[in-house]
PDB file of N, CA and C in Angstrom:
ATOM      1  N   MET A   1      78.519   7.031 100.546  1.00  0.00           N
ATOM      2  CA  MET A   1      78.797   8.429 100.654  1.00  0.00           C
ATOM      3  C   MET A   1      77.654   9.135 100.053  1.00  0.00           C
ATOM      4  N   LYS A   2      77.042  10.078 100.759  1.00  0.00           N
ATOM      5  CA  LYS A   2      75.922  10.854 100.294  1.00  0.00           C
ATOM      6  C   LYS A   2      76.266  12.318 100.071  1.00  0.00           C
ATOM      7  N   ILE A   3      75.713  12.907  99.049  1.00  0.00           N
ATOM      8  CA  ILE A   3      75.870  14.374  98.803  1.00  0.00           C
ATOM      9  C   ILE A   3      74.883  15.041  99.766  1.00  0.00           C
ATOM     10  N   THR A   4      75.428  15.817 100.651  1.00  0.00           N
ATOM     11  CA  THR A   4      74.520  16.455 101.676  1.00  0.00           C
ATOM     12  C   THR A   4      74.323  17.916 101.420  1.00  0.00           C
ATOM     13  N   ASP A   5      75.108  18.557 100.548  1.00  0.00           N
ATOM     14  CA  ASP A   5      74.925  19.979 100.231  1.00  0.00           C
ATOM     15  C   ASP A   5      75.637  20.340  98.951  1.00  0.00           C
ATOM     16  N   VAL A   6      74.974  21.179  98.167  1.00  0.00           N
ATOM     17  CA  VAL A   6      75.574  21.676  96.948  1.00  0.00           C
ATOM     18  C   VAL A   6      75.348  23.213  96.973  1.00  0.00           C
ATOM     19  N   ARG A   7      76.440  23.996  96.985  1.00  0.00           N
ATOM     20  CA  ARG A   7      76.353  25.411  97.001  1.00  0.00           C
ATOM     21  C   ARG A   7      76.885  26.016  95.745  1.00  0.00           C
ATOM     22  N   VAL A   8      76.051  26.790  95.042  1.00  0.00           N
ATOM     23  CA  VAL A   8      76.458  27.457  93.847  1.00  0.00           C
ATOM     24  C   VAL A   8      77.079  28.784  94.339  1.00  0.00           C
ATOM     25  N   ARG A   9      78.385  28.895  94.030  1.00  0.00           N
ATOM     26  CA  ARG A   9      79.136  30.083  94.545  1.00  0.00           C
ATOM     27  C   ARG A   9      79.243  31.142  93.510  1.00  0.00           C
ATOM     28  N   LYS A  10      79.082  30.793  92.242  1.00  0.00           N
ATOM     29  CA  LYS A  10      79.235  31.824  91.192  1.00  0.00           C
ATOM     30  C   LYS A  10      78.403  31.441  89.991  1.00  0.00           C
ATOM     31  N   LEU A  11      77.666  32.373  89.384  1.00  0.00           N
ATOM     32  CA  LEU A  11      76.992  32.210  88.123  1.00  0.00           C
ATOM     33  C   LEU A  11      77.571  33.124  87.131  1.00  0.00           C
ATOM     34  N   SER A  12      77.591  32.668  85.842  1.00  0.00           N
ATOM     35  CA  SER A  12      78.167  33.462  84.777  1.00  0.00           C
ATOM     36  C   SER A  12      77.421  33.174  83.552  1.00  0.00           C
ATOM     37  N   ASP A  13      77.235  34.289  82.704  1.00  0.00           N
ATOM     38  CA  ASP A  13      76.646  34.147  81.380  1.00  0.00           C
ATOM     39  C   ASP A  13      77.667  34.344  80.282  1.00  0.00           C
ATOM     40  N   GLU A  14      78.929  34.679  80.714  1.00  0.00           N
ATOM     41  CA  GLU A  14      79.981  34.928  79.734  1.00  0.00           C
ATOM     42  C   GLU A  14      80.860  33.690  79.542  1.00  0.00           C
ATOM     43  N   GLY A  15      81.273  33.465  78.312  1.00  0.00           N
ATOM     44  CA  GLY A  15      82.096  32.280  78.038  1.00  0.00           C
ATOM     45  C   GLY A  15      81.366  30.957  78.161  1.00  0.00           C
ATOM     46  N   LYS A  16      82.078  29.893  78.305  1.00  0.00           N
ATOM     47  CA  LYS A  16      81.505  28.571  78.420  1.00  0.00           C
ATOM     48  C   LYS A  16      81.273  28.140  79.851  1.00  0.00           C
ATOM     49  N   MET A  17      81.935  28.739  80.825  1.00  0.00           N
ATOM     50  CA  MET A  17      81.712  28.421  82.214  1.00  0.00           C
ATOM     51  C   MET A  17      80.426  29.082  82.720  1.00  0.00           C
ATOM     52  N   ARG A  18      79.516  28.300  83.232  1.00  0.00           N
ATOM     53  CA  ARG A  18      78.259  28.839  83.704  1.00  0.00           C
ATOM     54  C   ARG A  18      78.176  29.010  85.216  1.00  0.00           C
ATOM     55  N   GLY A  19      79.025  28.255  85.936  1.00  0.00           N
ATOM     56  CA  GLY A  19      79.035  28.430  87.396  1.00  0.00           C
ATOM     57  C   GLY A  19      80.140  27.630  88.046  1.00  0.00           C
ATOM     58  N   ILE A  20      80.287  27.945  89.332  1.00  0.00           N
ATOM     59  CA  ILE A  20      81.237  27.229  90.205  1.00  0.00           C
ATOM     60  C   ILE A  20      80.540  26.811  91.444  1.00  0.00           C
ATOM     61  N   VAL A  21      80.711  25.510  91.873  1.00  0.00           N
ATOM     62  CA  VAL A  21      80.014  25.041  93.023  1.00  0.00           C
ATOM     63  C   VAL A  21      80.934  24.378  94.015  1.00  0.00           C
ATOM     64  N   SER A  22      80.469  24.215  95.227  1.00  0.00           N
ATOM     65  CA  SER A  22      81.100  23.376  96.261  1.00  0.00           C
ATOM     66  C   SER A  22      80.093  22.307  96.660  1.00  0.00           C
ATOM     67  N   VAL A  23      80.636  21.103  96.823  1.00  0.00           N
ATOM     68  CA  VAL A  23      79.817  20.001  97.166  1.00  0.00           C
ATOM     69  C   VAL A  23      80.292  19.372  98.470  1.00  0.00           C
ATOM     70  N   THR A  24      79.319  19.170  99.415  1.00  0.00           N
ATOM     71  CA  THR A  24      79.630  18.547 100.702  1.00  0.00           C
ATOM     72  C   THR A  24      79.108  17.103 100.716  1.00  0.00           C
ATOM     73  N   PHE A  25      79.946  16.190 101.240  1.00  0.00           N
ATOM     74  CA  PHE A  25      79.622  14.759 101.323  1.00  0.00           C
ATOM     75  C   PHE A  25      79.512  14.409 102.753  1.00  0.00           C
ATOM     76  N   ASP A  26      78.438  13.687 103.138  1.00  0.00           N
ATOM     77  CA  ASP A  26      78.239  13.210 104.502  1.00  0.00           C
ATOM     78  C   ASP A  26      78.336  14.288 105.528  1.00  0.00           C
ATOM     79  N   ASP A  27      78.030  15.535 105.265  1.00  0.00           N
ATOM     80  CA  ASP A  27      78.256  16.666 106.221  1.00  0.00           C
ATOM     81  C   ASP A  27      79.602  16.676 106.790  1.00  0.00           C
ATOM     82  N   ALA A  28      80.625  16.136 106.123  1.00  0.00           N
ATOM     83  CA  ALA A  28      81.906  15.996 106.694  1.00  0.00           C
ATOM     84  C   ALA A  28      83.083  16.337 105.758  1.00  0.00           C
ATOM     85  N   PHE A  29      82.851  16.316 104.438  1.00  0.00           N
ATOM     86  CA  PHE A  29      83.989  16.535 103.498  1.00  0.00           C
ATOM     87  C   PHE A  29      83.479  17.384 102.367  1.00  0.00           C
ATOM     88  N   VAL A  30      84.214  18.407 101.997  1.00  0.00           N
ATOM     89  CA  VAL A  30      83.786  19.333 100.882  1.00  0.00           C
ATOM     90  C   VAL A  30      84.792  19.329  99.753  1.00  0.00           C
ATOM     91  N   VAL A  31      84.288  19.427  98.515  1.00  0.00           N
ATOM     92  CA  VAL A  31      85.099  19.650  97.343  1.00  0.00           C
ATOM     93  C   VAL A  31      84.645  20.982  96.730  1.00  0.00           C
ATOM     94  N   HIS A  32      85.630  21.925  96.610  1.00  0.00           N
ATOM     95  CA  HIS A  32      85.392  23.197  96.077  1.00  0.00           C
ATOM     96  C   HIS A  32      85.722  23.293  94.617  1.00  0.00           C
ATOM     97  N   ASP A  33      85.281  24.331  93.939  1.00  0.00           N
ATOM     98  CA  ASP A  33      85.691  24.634  92.578  1.00  0.00           C
ATOM     99  C   ASP A  33      85.352  23.628  91.506  1.00  0.00           C
ATOM    100  N   ILE A  34      84.188  23.001  91.631  1.00  0.00           N
ATOM    101  CA  ILE A  34      83.670  22.162  90.555  1.00  0.00           C
ATOM    102  C   ILE A  34      83.045  23.108  89.619  1.00  0.00           C
ATOM    103  N   LYS A  35      83.331  23.042  88.327  1.00  0.00           N
ATOM    104  CA  LYS A  35      82.833  24.026  87.339  1.00  0.00           C
ATOM    105  C   LYS A  35      81.674  23.454  86.561  1.00  0.00           C
ATOM    106  N   ILE A  36      80.729  24.280  86.220  1.00  0.00           N
ATOM    107  CA  ILE A  36      79.634  23.897  85.344  1.00  0.00           C
ATOM    108  C   ILE A  36      79.997  24.553  83.991  1.00  0.00           C
ATOM    109  N   ILE A  37      80.038  23.722  82.957  1.00  0.00           N
ATOM    110  CA  ILE A  37      80.537  24.106  81.652  1.00  0.00           C
ATOM    111  C   ILE A  37      79.408  23.855  80.641  1.00  0.00           C
ATOM    112  N   GLU A  38      79.290  24.770  79.736  1.00  0.00           N
ATOM    113  CA  GLU A  38      78.302  24.626  78.617  1.00  0.00           C
ATOM    114  C   GLU A  38      79.052  24.064  77.436  1.00  0.00           C
ATOM    115  N   GLY A  39      78.727  22.830  77.024  1.00  0.00           N
ATOM    116  CA  GLY A  39      79.350  22.160  75.909  1.00  0.00           C
ATOM    117  C   GLY A  39      78.391  22.085  74.751  1.00  0.00           C
ATOM    118  N   GLN A  40      78.800  21.465  73.719  1.00  0.00           N
ATOM    119  CA  GLN A  40      77.973  21.304  72.489  1.00  0.00           C
ATOM    120  C   GLN A  40      76.735  20.490  72.783  1.00  0.00           C
ATOM    121  N   SER A  41      76.811  19.557  73.687  1.00  0.00           N
ATOM    122  CA  SER A  41      75.695  18.640  74.033  1.00  0.00           C
ATOM    123  C   SER A  41      74.910  19.117  75.302  1.00  0.00           C
ATOM    124  N   GLY A  42      75.223  20.281  75.806  1.00  0.00           N
ATOM    125  CA  GLY A  42      74.546  20.775  76.990  1.00  0.00           C
ATOM    126  C   GLY A  42      75.524  20.988  78.138  1.00  0.00           C
ATOM    127  N   LEU A  43      74.964  21.100  79.347  1.00  0.00           N
ATOM    128  CA  LEU A  43      75.765  21.387  80.520  1.00  0.00           C
ATOM    129  C   LEU A  43      76.448  20.097  80.973  1.00  0.00           C
ATOM    130  N   PHE A  44      77.659  20.227  81.554  1.00  0.00           N
ATOM    131  CA  PHE A  44      78.389  19.149  82.194  1.00  0.00           C
ATOM    132  C   PHE A  44      79.265  19.753  83.310  1.00  0.00           C
ATOM    133  N   ILE A  45      79.805  18.883  84.170  1.00  0.00           N
ATOM    134  CA  ILE A  45      80.701  19.354  85.222  1.00  0.00           C
ATOM    135  C   ILE A  45      82.097  19.031  84.920  1.00  0.00           C
ATOM    136  N   ALA A  46      83.009  19.905  85.426  1.00  0.00           N
ATOM    137  CA  ALA A  46      84.433  19.679  85.330  1.00  0.00           C
ATOM    138  C   ALA A  46      85.020  19.718  86.727  1.00  0.00           C
ATOM    139  N   MET A  47      85.668  18.688  87.106  1.00  0.00           N
ATOM    140  CA  MET A  47      86.205  18.622  88.474  1.00  0.00           C
ATOM    141  C   MET A  47      87.396  19.541  88.651  1.00  0.00           C
ATOM    142  N   PRO A  48      87.666  19.930  89.925  1.00  0.00           N
ATOM    143  CA  PRO A  48      88.833  20.798  90.155  1.00  0.00           C
ATOM    144  C   PRO A  48      90.102  20.156  89.669  1.00  0.00           C
ATOM    145  N   SER A  49      90.993  20.913  89.046  1.00  0.00           N
ATOM    146  CA  SER A  49      92.215  20.387  88.519  1.00  0.00           C
ATOM    147  C   SER A  49      93.348  21.386  88.704  1.00  0.00           C
ATOM    148  N   ARG A  50      94.536  20.821  88.447  1.00  0.00           N
ATOM    149  CA  ARG A  50      95.726  21.672  88.447  1.00  0.00           C
ATOM    150  C   ARG A  50      96.551  21.459  87.247  1.00  0.00           C
ATOM    151  N   LYS A  51      97.288  22.464  86.851  1.00  0.00           N
ATOM    152  CA  LYS A  51      98.103  22.398  85.668  1.00  0.00           C
ATOM    153  C   LYS A  51      99.371  21.580  86.023  1.00  0.00           C
ATOM    154  N   ILE A  52      99.733  20.562  85.139  1.00  0.00           N
ATOM    155  CA  ILE A  52     100.873  19.779  85.471  1.00  0.00           C
ATOM    156  C   ILE A  52     101.999  20.096  84.444  1.00  0.00           C
ATOM    157  N   ASN A  53     101.679  20.670  83.338  1.00  0.00           N
ATOM    158  CA  ASN A  53     102.716  21.194  82.367  1.00  0.00           C
ATOM    159  C   ASN A  53     102.022  22.215  81.483  1.00  0.00           C
ATOM    160  N   GLU A  54     102.671  22.665  80.413  1.00  0.00           N
ATOM    161  CA  GLU A  54     102.111  23.724  79.569  1.00  0.00           C
ATOM    162  C   GLU A  54     100.729  23.393  78.953  1.00  0.00           C
ATOM    163  N   THR A  55     100.445  22.162  78.755  1.00  0.00           N
ATOM    164  CA  THR A  55      99.184  21.868  78.022  1.00  0.00           C
ATOM    165  C   THR A  55      98.294  20.850  78.728  1.00  0.00           C
ATOM    166  N   GLU A  56      98.767  20.285  79.859  1.00  0.00           N
ATOM    167  CA  GLU A  56      98.022  19.252  80.542  1.00  0.00           C
ATOM    168  C   GLU A  56      97.462  19.703  81.933  1.00  0.00           C
ATOM    169  N   PHE A  57      96.270  19.225  82.247  1.00  0.00           N
ATOM    170  CA  PHE A  57      95.689  19.471  83.571  1.00  0.00           C
ATOM    171  C   PHE A  57      95.303  18.070  84.091  1.00  0.00           C
ATOM    172  N   ARG A  58      95.378  17.899  85.480  1.00  0.00           N
ATOM    173  CA  ARG A  58      94.999  16.701  86.095  1.00  0.00           C
ATOM    174  C   ARG A  58      93.957  17.001  87.219  1.00  0.00           C
ATOM    175  N   ASP A  59      92.896  16.207  87.237  1.00  0.00           N
ATOM    176  CA  ASP A  59      91.851  16.421  88.288  1.00  0.00           C
ATOM    177  C   ASP A  59      92.465  16.180  89.642  1.00  0.00           C
ATOM    178  N   ILE A  60      92.128  17.040  90.561  1.00  0.00           N
ATOM    179  CA  ILE A  60      92.593  16.905  91.965  1.00  0.00           C
ATOM    180  C   ILE A  60      91.682  15.926  92.720  1.00  0.00           C
ATOM    181  N   ALA A  61      90.389  15.973  92.446  1.00  0.00           N
ATOM    182  CA  ALA A  61      89.405  15.065  93.075  1.00  0.00           C
ATOM    183  C   ALA A  61      88.424  14.671  91.940  1.00  0.00           C
ATOM    184  N   HIS A  62      87.935  13.449  91.920  1.00  0.00           N
ATOM    185  CA  HIS A  62      86.986  13.027  90.957  1.00  0.00           C
ATOM    186  C   HIS A  62      86.306  11.798  91.363  1.00  0.00           C
ATOM    187  N   PRO A  63      85.054  11.529  90.834  1.00  0.00           N
ATOM    188  CA  PRO A  63      84.361  10.272  91.134  1.00  0.00           C
ATOM    189  C   PRO A  63      85.096   9.100  90.563  1.00  0.00           C
ATOM    190  N   ILE A  64      85.020   7.980  91.174  1.00  0.00           N
ATOM    191  CA  ILE A  64      85.699   6.709  90.735  1.00  0.00           C
ATOM    192  C   ILE A  64      84.875   6.000  89.681  1.00  0.00           C
ATOM    193  N   ASN A  65      83.528   6.070  89.815  1.00  0.00           N
ATOM    194  CA  ASN A  65      82.739   5.297  88.877  1.00  0.00           C
ATOM    195  C   ASN A  65      81.653   6.184  88.224  1.00  0.00           C
ATOM    196  N   SER A  66      81.031   5.675  87.146  1.00  0.00           N
ATOM    197  CA  SER A  66      80.063   6.510  86.372  1.00  0.00           C
ATOM    198  C   SER A  66      78.794   6.739  87.166  1.00  0.00           C
ATOM    199  N   GLU A  67      78.431   5.841  88.072  1.00  0.00           N
ATOM    200  CA  GLU A  67      77.230   6.083  88.828  1.00  0.00           C
ATOM    201  C   GLU A  67      77.424   7.323  89.713  1.00  0.00           C
ATOM    202  N   MET A  68      78.576   7.424  90.381  1.00  0.00           N
ATOM    203  CA  MET A  68      78.797   8.572  91.193  1.00  0.00           C
ATOM    204  C   MET A  68      78.924   9.828  90.420  1.00  0.00           C
ATOM    205  N   ARG A  69      79.581   9.742  89.291  1.00  0.00           N
ATOM    206  CA  ARG A  69      79.683  10.978  88.455  1.00  0.00           C
ATOM    207  C   ARG A  69      78.304  11.405  87.971  1.00  0.00           C
ATOM    208  N   SER A  70      77.449  10.501  87.632  1.00  0.00           N
ATOM    209  CA  SER A  70      76.060  10.842  87.194  1.00  0.00           C
ATOM    210  C   SER A  70      75.266  11.442  88.361  1.00  0.00           C
ATOM    211  N   GLU A  71      75.319  10.844  89.523  1.00  0.00           N
ATOM    212  CA  GLU A  71      74.691  11.434  90.704  1.00  0.00           C
ATOM    213  C   GLU A  71      75.118  12.792  91.003  1.00  0.00           C
ATOM    214  N   LEU A  72      76.512  12.958  91.016  1.00  0.00           N
ATOM    215  CA  LEU A  72      77.077  14.276  91.317  1.00  0.00           C
ATOM    216  C   LEU A  72      76.653  15.297  90.282  1.00  0.00           C
ATOM    217  N   GLN A  73      76.715  14.951  89.013  1.00  0.00           N
ATOM    218  CA  GLN A  73      76.348  15.899  87.968  1.00  0.00           C
ATOM    219  C   GLN A  73      74.864  16.250  88.052  1.00  0.00           C
ATOM    220  N   ASP A  74      74.035  15.272  88.289  1.00  0.00           N
ATOM    221  CA  ASP A  74      72.561  15.577  88.435  1.00  0.00           C
ATOM    222  C   ASP A  74      72.262  16.562  89.550  1.00  0.00           C
ATOM    223  N   LYS A  75      72.904  16.275  90.694  1.00  0.00           N
ATOM    224  CA  LYS A  75      72.656  17.176  91.864  1.00  0.00           C
ATOM    225  C   LYS A  75      73.209  18.576  91.617  1.00  0.00           C
ATOM    226  N   ILE A  76      74.374  18.722  91.051  1.00  0.00           N
ATOM    227  CA  ILE A  76      74.964  20.012  90.737  1.00  0.00           C
ATOM    228  C   ILE A  76      74.130  20.782  89.766  1.00  0.00           C
ATOM    229  N   LEU A  77      73.715  20.129  88.659  1.00  0.00           N
ATOM    230  CA  LEU A  77      72.939  20.845  87.635  1.00  0.00           C
ATOM    231  C   LEU A  77      71.540  21.211  88.214  1.00  0.00           C
ATOM    232  N   GLU A  78      71.006  20.418  89.071  1.00  0.00           N
ATOM    233  CA  GLU A  78      69.750  20.729  89.695  1.00  0.00           C
ATOM    234  C   GLU A  78      69.889  21.982  90.579  1.00  0.00           C
ATOM    235  N   ALA A  79      70.941  22.032  91.368  1.00  0.00           N
ATOM    236  CA  ALA A  79      71.190  23.195  92.265  1.00  0.00           C
ATOM    237  C   ALA A  79      71.503  24.436  91.357  1.00  0.00           C
ATOM    238  N   TYR A  80      72.187  24.223  90.233  1.00  0.00           N
ATOM    239  CA  TYR A  80      72.487  25.352  89.339  1.00  0.00           C
ATOM    240  C   TYR A  80      71.180  25.967  88.780  1.00  0.00           C
ATOM    241  N   GLU A  81      70.271  25.137  88.376  1.00  0.00           N
ATOM    242  CA  GLU A  81      69.027  25.616  87.792  1.00  0.00           C
ATOM    243  C   GLU A  81      68.227  26.408  88.843  1.00  0.00           C
ATOM    244  N   VAL A  82      68.188  25.883  90.061  1.00  0.00           N
ATOM    245  CA  VAL A  82      67.500  26.626  91.161  1.00  0.00           C
ATOM    246  C   VAL A  82      68.155  28.022  91.369  1.00  0.00           C
ATOM    247  N   ALA A  83      69.525  28.020  91.476  1.00  0.00           N
ATOM    248  CA  ALA A  83      70.212  29.248  91.697  1.00  0.00           C
ATOM    249  C   ALA A  83      70.011  30.234  90.571  1.00  0.00           C
ATOM    250  N   LYS A  84      69.999  29.715  89.298  1.00  0.00           N
ATOM    251  CA  LYS A  84      69.786  30.597  88.189  1.00  0.00           C
ATOM    252  C   LYS A  84      68.395  31.232  88.200  1.00  0.00           C
ATOM    253  N   GLU A  85      67.412  30.394  88.493  1.00  0.00           N
ATOM    254  CA  GLU A  85      66.029  30.890  88.579  1.00  0.00           C
ATOM    255  C   GLU A  85      65.911  31.933  89.625  1.00  0.00           C
ATOM    256  N   ARG A  86      66.523  31.686  90.819  1.00  0.00           N
ATOM    257  CA  ARG A  86      66.480  32.616  91.905  1.00  0.00           C
ATOM    258  C   ARG A  86      67.173  33.937  91.514  1.00  0.00           C
ATOM    259  N   ALA A  87      68.278  33.850  90.848  1.00  0.00           N
ATOM    260  CA  ALA A  87      69.003  35.090  90.433  1.00  0.00           C
ATOM    261  C   ALA A  87      68.126  35.880  89.408  1.00  0.00           C
ATOM    262  N   GLU A  88      67.413  35.230  88.524  1.00  0.00           N
ATOM    263  CA  GLU A  88      66.561  35.865  87.597  1.00  0.00           C
ATOM    264  C   GLU A  88      65.399  36.566  88.249  1.00  0.00           C
ATOM    265  N   VAL A  89      64.809  35.950  89.231  1.00  0.00           N
ATOM    266  CA  VAL A  89      63.711  36.518  90.010  1.00  0.00           C
ATOM    267  C   VAL A  89      64.241  37.745  90.759  1.00  0.00           C
ATOM    268  N   GLU A  90      65.379  37.597  91.429  1.00  0.00           N
ATOM    269  CA  GLU A  90      65.936  38.723  92.173  1.00  0.00           C
ATOM    270  C   GLU A  90      66.226  39.914  91.216  1.00  0.00           C
ATOM    271  N   GLU A  91      66.694  39.646  90.043  1.00  0.00           N
ATOM    272  CA  GLU A  91      66.992  40.691  89.095  1.00  0.00           C
ATOM    273  C   GLU A  91      65.730  41.391  88.648  1.00  0.00           C
ATOM    274  N   GLU A  92      64.682  40.592  88.384  1.00  0.00           N
ATOM    275  CA  GLU A  92      63.373  41.166  88.011  1.00  0.00           C
ATOM    276  C   GLU A  92      62.759  42.060  89.117  1.00  0.00           C
ATOM    277  N   GLU A  93      62.881  41.577  90.338  1.00  0.00           N
ATOM    278  CA  GLU A  93      62.359  42.296  91.473  1.00  0.00           C
ATOM    279  C   GLU A  93      63.184  43.646  91.695  1.00  0.00           C
ATOM    280  N   SER A  94      64.482  43.530  91.450  1.00  0.00           N
ATOM    281  CA  SER A  94      65.351  44.663  91.598  1.00  0.00           C
ATOM    282  C   SER A  94      64.994  45.746  90.524  1.00  0.00           C
ATOM    283  N   MET A  95      64.828  45.267  89.335  1.00  0.00           N
ATOM    284  CA  MET A  95      64.416  46.263  88.232  1.00  0.00           C
ATOM    285  C   MET A  95      63.037  46.887  88.460  1.00  0.00           C
ATOM    286  N   ALA A  96      62.073  46.131  89.029  1.00  0.00           N
ATOM    287  CA  ALA A  96      60.751  46.578  89.316  1.00  0.00           C
ATOM    288  C   ALA A  96      60.771  47.688  90.395  1.00  0.00           C
ATOM    289  N   LYS A  97      61.734  47.614  91.310  1.00  0.00           N
ATOM    290  CA  LYS A  97      61.816  48.593  92.397  1.00  0.00           C
ATOM    291  C   LYS A  97      62.498  49.932  91.898  1.00  0.00           C
ATOM    292  N   GLU A  98      63.243  49.833  90.783  1.00  0.00           N
ATOM    293  CA  GLU A  98      63.870  51.062  90.333  1.00  0.00           C
ATOM    294  C   GLU A  98      62.889  52.088  89.852  1.00  0.00           C
ATOM    295  N   PRO A  99      63.046  53.347  90.180  1.00  0.00           N
ATOM    296  CA  PRO A  99      62.145  54.375  89.716  1.00  0.00           C
ATOM    297  C   PRO A  99      62.179  54.517  88.207  1.00  0.00           C
ATOM    298  N   ALA A 100      61.063  54.782  87.581  1.00  0.00           N
ATOM    299  CA  ALA A 100      61.017  54.960  86.136  1.00  0.00           C
ATOM    300  C   ALA A 100      61.663  56.292  85.809  1.00  0.00           C
ATOM    301  N   VAL A 101      62.447  56.323  84.709  1.00  0.00           N
ATOM    302  CA  VAL A 101      63.147  57.512  84.246  1.00  0.00           C
ATOM    303  C   VAL A 101      62.435  58.029  83.008  1.00  0.00           C
ATOM    304  N   ASP A 102      61.965  59.275  83.028  1.00  0.00           N
ATOM    305  CA  ASP A 102      61.279  59.864  81.886  1.00  0.00           C
ATOM    306  C   ASP A 102      62.138  60.780  81.178  1.00  0.00           C
TER     307      ASP A 102
END
């Protein structure tokens, strides 16, 4: 199974969540709402989950082995960095177009 598309749907600078992505596999199956989280050791991904009781959550979809998790995380974080850089460039271009206020 190959990762054929990673779409960063949301970027955030607030809190620990840095983004939300959707990943397509083999151009045929998509998993939405994978979160990019900033932890103490850097960025990592959190798979979509649902609440099963007051304190517990269970992943809805997740990689079965560490190789797939590593490949998935690498591709997601790579797409996140590209989207973040693009957003920063767009913000700089937008600010450069604004008229100067004296």
